[in-house]
Amino acid sequence: IKLEIKKAEPIEVKPQIKEDPLAKFRKPKAEEKPVFKEPKLELFKKEPEINEEKISVSEEIKSSVSDRNEDIPPFSVIGQIFATYIIAESGDEMLLIDQHAAHERLKYEELIRELAEKKLYPQVLLEPVIVSLNGSEMAEYTKNAEILAQFGFENEEFGEREIIIRTSPLDVEWADVESLFLELLTKCSSGRKEVISDKFQRMIYTIACKAAIKANHVLTKAEMEKLVYEVLSLPNINTC
């Protein structure tokens, strides 16, 4: 009897994994994220550079200002904001200047000086302005035509109730001539019972306001320096 002996093949035994009956009720573990350490940064504070050198006002600007104050402190124009205010520094002080109010004050002082010296120089209008008046305005014009001429309005009657204006105070824009003329007529009327100097003062203020630089007007650096220098040159210039 022949016996055939075969080698038995190895049986792979898989490990039995016991299921956790509560696994479905457990919260899954959050995956751990790698932690990165931020490098330490050394910050160095840079000291601000202080410019001790002030911008000197040109001799041209100085020579253009008559009767200037020689004790004007050095200043530096920083710039302009809202096209209305000028920022400047002088020593450890900051100057905030309303360009319209400042220029109005300068024009007022200029008009006062020119009227006192009888050297008021009007500007010739390329196109004359014709103003229509009502009855009361025409009557007021007849009374004050000479006064208006002293302020630079070369005028004459042009029809029944119209006035033609050929010159106006210096620096007044053509578009403002008619409104300024009518406003001055109103001030002449309201000042009939007052002394003439008071009436002149109100008229001068009105002309200076119309001739001054307006708000929302962009100025160059040179124009700002000139304006600040002229303002600081005025005596007792605390307000405009």
PDB file of C-alpha atoms in Angstrom:
ATOM      1  CA  ILE A   1       0.000   0.000   0.000  1.00  0.00           C
ATOM      2  CA  LYS A   2       1.468   3.271  -1.064  1.00  0.00           C
ATOM      3  CA  LEU A   3       0.723   6.330   1.063  1.00  0.00           C
ATOM      4  CA  GLU A   4       0.963   9.794  -0.455  1.00  0.00           C
ATOM      5  CA  ILE A   5       1.858  12.414   2.090  1.00  0.00           C
ATOM      6  CA  LYS A   6       1.049  16.025   1.090  1.00  0.00           C
ATOM      7  CA  LYS A   7       2.330  19.039   2.869  1.00  0.00           C
ATOM      8  CA  ALA A   8      -0.434  21.062   4.370  1.00  0.00           C
ATOM      9  CA  GLU A   9      -0.664  24.629   3.132  1.00  0.00           C
ATOM     10  CA  PRO A  10      -0.276  27.258   5.867  1.00  0.00           C
ATOM     11  CA  ILE A  11      -3.563  28.639   7.005  1.00  0.00           C
ATOM     12  CA  GLU A  12      -3.665  32.401   7.322  1.00  0.00           C
ATOM     13  CA  VAL A  13      -5.177  33.318  10.598  1.00  0.00           C
ATOM     14  CA  LYS A  14      -6.734  36.764  10.601  1.00  0.00           C
ATOM     15  CA  PRO A  15      -6.854  38.534  13.893  1.00  0.00           C
ATOM     16  CA  GLN A  16     -10.318  39.044  15.146  1.00  0.00           C
ATOM     17  CA  ILE A  17     -11.232  42.718  15.659  1.00  0.00           C
ATOM     18  CA  LYS A  18     -13.662  43.276  18.357  1.00  0.00           C
ATOM     19  CA  GLU A  19     -16.206  45.877  17.443  1.00  0.00           C
ATOM     20  CA  ASP A  20     -16.904  48.580  19.992  1.00  0.00           C
ATOM     21  CA  PRO A  21     -20.641  48.593  20.502  1.00  0.00           C
ATOM     22  CA  LEU A  22     -20.507  52.251  21.631  1.00  0.00           C
ATOM     23  CA  ALA A  23     -18.376  53.467  18.728  1.00  0.00           C
ATOM     24  CA  LYS A  24     -21.307  55.019  16.895  1.00  0.00           C
ATOM     25  CA  PHE A  25     -22.127  57.103  19.965  1.00  0.00           C
ATOM     26  CA  ARG A  26     -18.588  58.429  20.416  1.00  0.00           C
ATOM     27  CA  LYS A  27     -17.418  61.719  18.851  1.00  0.00           C
ATOM     28  CA  PRO A  28     -14.694  61.279  16.292  1.00  0.00           C
ATOM     29  CA  LYS A  29     -11.312  62.476  17.439  1.00  0.00           C
ATOM     30  CA  ALA A  30     -10.221  65.764  15.881  1.00  0.00           C
ATOM     31  CA  GLU A  31      -7.221  65.501  13.695  1.00  0.00           C
ATOM     32  CA  GLU A  32      -4.216  66.980  15.303  1.00  0.00           C
ATOM     33  CA  LYS A  33      -2.836  69.843  13.260  1.00  0.00           C
ATOM     34  CA  PRO A  34       0.880  70.393  13.131  1.00  0.00           C
ATOM     35  CA  VAL A  35       1.999  73.293  15.292  1.00  0.00           C
ATOM     36  CA  PHE A  36       4.360  75.765  13.689  1.00  0.00           C
ATOM     37  CA  LYS A  37       6.317  78.065  15.895  1.00  0.00           C
ATOM     38  CA  GLU A  38       6.443  81.625  14.583  1.00  0.00           C
ATOM     39  CA  PRO A  39       9.928  83.028  14.343  1.00  0.00           C
ATOM     40  CA  LYS A  40      10.667  85.839  16.752  1.00  0.00           C
ATOM     41  CA  LEU A  41      10.961  89.181  15.021  1.00  0.00           C
ATOM     42  CA  GLU A  42      13.002  91.943  16.538  1.00  0.00           C
ATOM     43  CA  LEU A  43      11.436  95.318  15.816  1.00  0.00           C
ATOM     44  CA  PHE A  44      13.582  98.382  15.714  1.00  0.00           C
ATOM     45  CA  LYS A  45      11.882 101.767  16.068  1.00  0.00           C
ATOM     46  CA  LYS A  46      13.209 104.302  13.646  1.00  0.00           C
ATOM     47  CA  GLU A  47      13.600 107.700  15.182  1.00  0.00           C
ATOM     48  CA  PRO A  48      11.796 110.394  13.157  1.00  0.00           C
ATOM     49  CA  GLU A  49      14.071 112.638  11.216  1.00  0.00           C
ATOM     50  CA  ILE A  50      13.745 116.213  12.332  1.00  0.00           C
ATOM     51  CA  ASN A  51      14.407 118.799   9.682  1.00  0.00           C
ATOM     52  CA  GLU A  52      15.585 121.888  11.468  1.00  0.00           C
ATOM     53  CA  GLU A  53      16.024 123.807   8.230  1.00  0.00           C
ATOM     54  CA  LYS A  54      13.084 126.098   7.477  1.00  0.00           C
ATOM     55  CA  ILE A  55      12.141 127.041   3.962  1.00  0.00           C
ATOM     56  CA  SER A  56      13.305 130.576   3.502  1.00  0.00           C
ATOM     57  CA  VAL A  57      10.960 133.022   1.843  1.00  0.00           C
ATOM     58  CA  SER A  58      12.366 134.340  -1.394  1.00  0.00           C
ATOM     59  CA  GLU A  59      13.565 137.916  -1.605  1.00  0.00           C
ATOM     60  CA  GLU A  60      11.034 138.473  -4.374  1.00  0.00           C
ATOM     61  CA  ILE A  61       8.195 137.761  -1.957  1.00  0.00           C
ATOM     62  CA  LYS A  62       9.752 139.947   0.737  1.00  0.00           C
ATOM     63  CA  SER A  63      10.210 142.867  -1.629  1.00  0.00           C
ATOM     64  CA  SER A  64       6.599 142.619  -2.816  1.00  0.00           C
ATOM     65  CA  VAL A  65       5.258 143.257   0.700  1.00  0.00           C
ATOM     66  CA  SER A  66       5.161 146.938   1.586  1.00  0.00           C
ATOM     67  CA  ASP A  67       5.510 148.101   5.203  1.00  0.00           C
ATOM     68  CA  ARG A  68       6.358 144.591   6.286  1.00  0.00           C
ATOM     69  CA  ASN A  69       7.166 143.605   9.836  1.00  0.00           C
ATOM     70  CA  GLU A  70      10.874 142.798  10.108  1.00  0.00           C
ATOM     71  CA  ASP A  71      10.272 140.542  13.138  1.00  0.00           C
ATOM     72  CA  ILE A  72       8.454 137.826  11.218  1.00  0.00           C
ATOM     73  CA  PRO A  73       9.337 134.428  12.744  1.00  0.00           C
ATOM     74  CA  PRO A  74      10.712 131.784  10.380  1.00  0.00           C
ATOM     75  CA  PHE A  75       8.000 129.475   9.097  1.00  0.00           C
ATOM     76  CA  SER A  76       7.552 126.555   6.754  1.00  0.00           C
ATOM     77  CA  VAL A  77       4.453 125.855   4.678  1.00  0.00           C
ATOM     78  CA  ILE A  78       3.384 122.227   5.054  1.00  0.00           C
ATOM     79  CA  GLY A  79       0.543 122.231   2.551  1.00  0.00           C
ATOM     80  CA  GLN A  80      -3.122 122.917   1.864  1.00  0.00           C
ATOM     81  CA  ILE A  81      -6.172 120.925   2.979  1.00  0.00           C
ATOM     82  CA  PHE A  82      -9.620 120.919   1.372  1.00  0.00           C
ATOM     83  CA  ALA A  83      -8.250 123.610  -1.003  1.00  0.00           C
ATOM     84  CA  THR A  84      -9.325 126.061   1.727  1.00  0.00           C
ATOM     85  CA  TYR A  85      -6.878 126.006   4.651  1.00  0.00           C
ATOM     86  CA  ILE A  86      -3.096 126.480   4.704  1.00  0.00           C
ATOM     87  CA  ILE A  87      -1.026 124.551   7.241  1.00  0.00           C
ATOM     88  CA  ALA A  88       2.316 126.003   8.296  1.00  0.00           C
ATOM     89  CA  GLU A  89       4.712 125.508  11.178  1.00  0.00           C
ATOM     90  CA  SER A  90       6.670 128.114  13.061  1.00  0.00           C
ATOM     91  CA  GLY A  91       8.948 126.940  15.823  1.00  0.00           C
ATOM     92  CA  ASP A  92       6.910 124.534  17.983  1.00  0.00           C
ATOM     93  CA  GLU A  93       3.584 125.983  16.804  1.00  0.00           C
ATOM     94  CA  MET A  94       1.237 124.944  14.025  1.00  0.00           C
ATOM     95  CA  LEU A  95      -0.549 127.627  12.014  1.00  0.00           C
ATOM     96  CA  LEU A  96      -3.938 126.876  10.440  1.00  0.00           C
ATOM     97  CA  ILE A  97      -4.899 129.729   8.121  1.00  0.00           C
ATOM     98  CA  ASP A  98      -8.224 130.205   6.341  1.00  0.00           C
ATOM     99  CA  GLN A  99      -7.028 131.411   2.940  1.00  0.00           C
ATOM    100  CA  HIS A 100     -10.201 133.391   2.141  1.00  0.00           C
ATOM    101  CA  ALA A 101     -10.341 135.171   5.515  1.00  0.00           C
ATOM    102  CA  ALA A 102      -6.611 135.909   5.409  1.00  0.00           C
ATOM    103  CA  HIS A 103      -6.677 137.307   1.872  1.00  0.00           C
ATOM    104  CA  GLU A 104      -9.842 139.290   2.651  1.00  0.00           C
ATOM    105  CA  ARG A 105      -8.015 140.983   5.548  1.00  0.00           C
ATOM    106  CA  LEU A 106      -5.079 141.781   3.259  1.00  0.00           C
ATOM    107  CA  LYS A 107      -7.374 143.256   0.600  1.00  0.00           C
ATOM    108  CA  TYR A 108      -9.157 145.318   3.257  1.00  0.00           C
ATOM    109  CA  GLU A 109      -5.893 146.802   4.533  1.00  0.00           C
ATOM    110  CA  GLU A 110      -4.818 147.461   0.940  1.00  0.00           C
ATOM    111  CA  LEU A 111      -8.051 149.297   0.100  1.00  0.00           C
ATOM    112  CA  ILE A 112      -7.858 151.394   3.273  1.00  0.00           C
ATOM    113  CA  ARG A 113      -4.316 152.431   2.374  1.00  0.00           C
ATOM    114  CA  GLU A 114      -5.155 153.203  -1.263  1.00  0.00           C
ATOM    115  CA  LEU A 115      -8.209 155.283  -0.336  1.00  0.00           C
ATOM    116  CA  ALA A 116      -6.206 157.244   2.227  1.00  0.00           C
ATOM    117  CA  GLU A 117      -3.524 157.943  -0.381  1.00  0.00           C
ATOM    118  CA  LYS A 118      -6.140 158.422  -3.141  1.00  0.00           C
ATOM    119  CA  LYS A 119      -4.307 155.840  -5.248  1.00  0.00           C
ATOM    120  CA  LEU A 120      -7.028 153.292  -5.833  1.00  0.00           C
ATOM    121  CA  TYR A 121      -6.350 151.670  -9.206  1.00  0.00           C
ATOM    122  CA  PRO A 122      -9.421 150.046 -10.798  1.00  0.00           C
ATOM    123  CA  GLN A 123      -9.317 147.374 -13.463  1.00  0.00           C
ATOM    124  CA  VAL A 124     -10.757 148.007 -16.934  1.00  0.00           C
ATOM    125  CA  LEU A 125     -13.412 145.476 -17.901  1.00  0.00           C
ATOM    126  CA  LEU A 126     -12.944 143.928 -21.331  1.00  0.00           C
ATOM    127  CA  GLU A 127     -16.718 143.754 -21.588  1.00  0.00           C
ATOM    128  CA  PRO A 128     -18.742 146.447 -19.781  1.00  0.00           C
ATOM    129  CA  VAL A 129     -21.407 145.286 -17.336  1.00  0.00           C
ATOM    130  CA  ILE A 130     -24.938 146.629 -17.711  1.00  0.00           C
ATOM    131  CA  VAL A 131     -26.990 146.636 -14.492  1.00  0.00           C
ATOM    132  CA  SER A 132     -30.757 147.053 -14.420  1.00  0.00           C
ATOM    133  CA  LEU A 133     -32.145 148.918 -11.389  1.00  0.00           C
ATOM    134  CA  ASN A 134     -35.612 149.345  -9.945  1.00  0.00           C
ATOM    135  CA  GLY A 135     -37.003 152.735  -8.932  1.00  0.00           C
ATOM    136  CA  SER A 136     -35.576 152.845  -5.394  1.00  0.00           C
ATOM    137  CA  GLU A 137     -32.175 151.537  -6.531  1.00  0.00           C
ATOM    138  CA  MET A 138     -32.035 154.167  -9.273  1.00  0.00           C
ATOM    139  CA  ALA A 139     -32.768 156.896  -6.735  1.00  0.00           C
ATOM    140  CA  GLU A 140     -30.014 155.571  -4.451  1.00  0.00           C
ATOM    141  CA  TYR A 141     -27.583 155.394  -7.354  1.00  0.00           C
ATOM    142  CA  THR A 142     -28.200 159.059  -8.192  1.00  0.00           C
ATOM    143  CA  LYS A 143     -27.249 160.017  -4.625  1.00  0.00           C
ATOM    144  CA  ASN A 144     -24.133 157.829  -4.404  1.00  0.00           C
ATOM    145  CA  ALA A 145     -22.713 157.698  -7.953  1.00  0.00           C
ATOM    146  CA  GLU A 146     -19.619 159.684  -6.929  1.00  0.00           C
ATOM    147  CA  ILE A 147     -18.941 157.438  -3.919  1.00  0.00           C
ATOM    148  CA  LEU A 148     -19.168 154.347  -6.108  1.00  0.00           C
ATOM    149  CA  ALA A 149     -16.721 155.949  -8.555  1.00  0.00           C
ATOM    150  CA  GLN A 150     -14.224 156.435  -5.703  1.00  0.00           C
ATOM    151  CA  PHE A 151     -14.271 152.688  -5.142  1.00  0.00           C
ATOM    152  CA  GLY A 152     -13.325 151.976  -8.740  1.00  0.00           C
ATOM    153  CA  PHE A 153     -16.676 151.816 -10.521  1.00  0.00           C
ATOM    154  CA  GLU A 154     -16.548 153.990 -13.617  1.00  0.00           C
ATOM    155  CA  ASN A 155     -20.255 154.185 -14.293  1.00  0.00           C
ATOM    156  CA  GLU A 156     -22.917 156.204 -16.030  1.00  0.00           C
ATOM    157  CA  GLU A 157     -26.595 155.998 -16.832  1.00  0.00           C
ATOM    158  CA  PHE A 158     -27.388 153.825 -19.818  1.00  0.00           C
ATOM    159  CA  GLY A 159     -31.078 154.119 -20.542  1.00  0.00           C
ATOM    160  CA  GLU A 160     -33.988 154.850 -18.241  1.00  0.00           C
ATOM    161  CA  ARG A 161     -33.109 152.474 -15.397  1.00  0.00           C
ATOM    162  CA  GLU A 162     -29.824 150.929 -16.439  1.00  0.00           C
ATOM    163  CA  ILE A 163     -26.214 151.625 -15.489  1.00  0.00           C
ATOM    164  CA  ILE A 164     -23.171 150.721 -17.567  1.00  0.00           C
ATOM    165  CA  ILE A 165     -20.006 149.871 -15.621  1.00  0.00           C
ATOM    166  CA  ARG A 166     -16.662 150.039 -17.432  1.00  0.00           C
ATOM    167  CA  THR A 167     -14.219 149.552 -14.528  1.00  0.00           C
ATOM    168  CA  SER A 168     -14.378 147.757 -11.178  1.00  0.00           C
ATOM    169  CA  PRO A 169     -12.190 147.364  -8.066  1.00  0.00           C
ATOM    170  CA  LEU A 170      -9.023 145.374  -8.720  1.00  0.00           C
ATOM    171  CA  ASP A 171      -9.191 141.558  -8.504  1.00  0.00           C
ATOM    172  CA  VAL A 172     -13.007 141.423  -8.585  1.00  0.00           C
ATOM    173  CA  GLU A 173     -14.091 138.820 -11.120  1.00  0.00           C
ATOM    174  CA  TRP A 174     -16.286 139.946 -14.018  1.00  0.00           C
ATOM    175  CA  ALA A 175     -19.115 137.632 -12.924  1.00  0.00           C
ATOM    176  CA  ASP A 176     -19.196 139.313  -9.471  1.00  0.00           C
ATOM    177  CA  VAL A 177     -19.261 142.945 -10.651  1.00  0.00           C
ATOM    178  CA  GLU A 178     -23.048 143.280 -10.903  1.00  0.00           C
ATOM    179  CA  SER A 179     -23.795 141.608  -7.542  1.00  0.00           C
ATOM    180  CA  LEU A 180     -21.084 143.680  -5.836  1.00  0.00           C
ATOM    181  CA  PHE A 181     -22.436 146.924  -7.332  1.00  0.00           C
ATOM    182  CA  LEU A 182     -25.978 146.145  -6.151  1.00  0.00           C
ATOM    183  CA  GLU A 183     -24.752 145.119  -2.700  1.00  0.00           C
ATOM    184  CA  LEU A 184     -22.872 148.393  -2.326  1.00  0.00           C
ATOM    185  CA  LEU A 185     -26.007 150.298  -3.333  1.00  0.00           C
ATOM    186  CA  THR A 186     -27.880 148.524  -0.533  1.00  0.00           C
ATOM    187  CA  LYS A 187     -25.180 149.442   1.979  1.00  0.00           C
ATOM    188  CA  CYS A 188     -25.326 153.074   0.832  1.00  0.00           C
ATOM    189  CA  SER A 189     -29.052 153.063   1.502  1.00  0.00           C
ATOM    190  CA  SER A 190     -28.792 151.467   4.958  1.00  0.00           C
ATOM    191  CA  GLY A 191     -26.070 153.910   6.000  1.00  0.00           C
ATOM    192  CA  ARG A 192     -27.769 157.195   5.187  1.00  0.00           C
ATOM    193  CA  LYS A 193     -28.104 158.161   8.848  1.00  0.00           C
ATOM    194  CA  GLU A 194     -24.572 157.126   9.790  1.00  0.00           C
ATOM    195  CA  VAL A 195     -21.316 158.981   9.418  1.00  0.00           C
ATOM    196  CA  ILE A 196     -19.668 158.536   6.052  1.00  0.00           C
ATOM    197  CA  SER A 197     -16.627 156.715   7.449  1.00  0.00           C
ATOM    198  CA  ASP A 198     -18.812 153.898   8.817  1.00  0.00           C
ATOM    199  CA  LYS A 199     -20.519 153.525   5.460  1.00  0.00           C
ATOM    200  CA  PHE A 200     -17.135 153.434   3.729  1.00  0.00           C
ATOM    201  CA  GLN A 201     -15.930 150.744   6.108  1.00  0.00           C
ATOM    202  CA  ARG A 202     -18.842 148.428   5.283  1.00  0.00           C
ATOM    203  CA  MET A 203     -18.321 149.007   1.575  1.00  0.00           C
ATOM    204  CA  ILE A 204     -14.606 148.270   1.872  1.00  0.00           C
ATOM    205  CA  TYR A 205     -15.323 145.013   3.705  1.00  0.00           C
ATOM    206  CA  THR A 206     -17.714 144.000   0.926  1.00  0.00           C
ATOM    207  CA  ILE A 207     -15.208 144.764  -1.844  1.00  0.00           C
ATOM    208  CA  ALA A 208     -12.413 142.956   0.017  1.00  0.00           C
ATOM    209  CA  CYS A 209     -14.607 139.867   0.419  1.00  0.00           C
ATOM    210  CA  LYS A 210     -15.443 139.757  -3.300  1.00  0.00           C
ATOM    211  CA  ALA A 211     -11.825 140.336  -4.363  1.00  0.00           C
ATOM    212  CA  ALA A 212     -10.304 137.776  -1.981  1.00  0.00           C
ATOM    213  CA  ILE A 213      -9.254 134.237  -2.863  1.00  0.00           C
ATOM    214  CA  LYS A 214     -12.217 131.919  -2.499  1.00  0.00           C
ATOM    215  CA  ALA A 215     -12.449 128.619  -0.661  1.00  0.00           C
ATOM    216  CA  ASN A 216     -11.960 125.468  -2.768  1.00  0.00           C
ATOM    217  CA  HIS A 217      -9.209 127.231  -4.715  1.00  0.00           C
ATOM    218  CA  VAL A 218      -5.955 125.308  -5.107  1.00  0.00           C
ATOM    219  CA  LEU A 219      -2.834 127.396  -4.455  1.00  0.00           C
ATOM    220  CA  THR A 220       0.751 126.743  -5.465  1.00  0.00           C
ATOM    221  CA  LYS A 221       3.512 126.490  -2.852  1.00  0.00           C
ATOM    222  CA  ALA A 222       4.779 129.950  -3.812  1.00  0.00           C
ATOM    223  CA  GLU A 223       1.280 131.467  -3.512  1.00  0.00           C
ATOM    224  CA  MET A 224       0.822 129.922  -0.060  1.00  0.00           C
ATOM    225  CA  GLU A 225       4.213 131.191   1.130  1.00  0.00           C
ATOM    226  CA  LYS A 226       3.433 134.699  -0.116  1.00  0.00           C
ATOM    227  CA  LEU A 227       0.027 134.728   1.579  1.00  0.00           C
ATOM    228  CA  VAL A 228       1.394 133.478   4.912  1.00  0.00           C
ATOM    229  CA  TYR A 229       4.269 135.973   4.776  1.00  0.00           C
ATOM    230  CA  GLU A 230       1.920 138.878   4.048  1.00  0.00           C
ATOM    231  CA  VAL A 231      -0.442 137.857   6.868  1.00  0.00           C
ATOM    232  CA  LEU A 232       2.378 137.566   9.385  1.00  0.00           C
ATOM    233  CA  SER A 233       3.596 140.990   8.256  1.00  0.00           C
ATOM    234  CA  LEU A 234       0.413 142.680   9.477  1.00  0.00           C
ATOM    235  CA  PRO A 235       0.485 144.197  12.983  1.00  0.00           C
ATOM    236  CA  ASN A 236      -1.792 142.595  15.610  1.00  0.00           C
ATOM    237  CA  ILE A 237      -2.820 139.819  13.277  1.00  0.00           C
ATOM    238  CA  ASN A 238      -4.672 137.562  15.725  1.00  0.00           C
ATOM    239  CA  THR A 239      -7.879 137.330  13.700  1.00  0.00           C
ATOM    240  CA  CYS A 240      -8.909 138.139  10.134  1.00  0.00           C
TER     241      CYS A 240
END
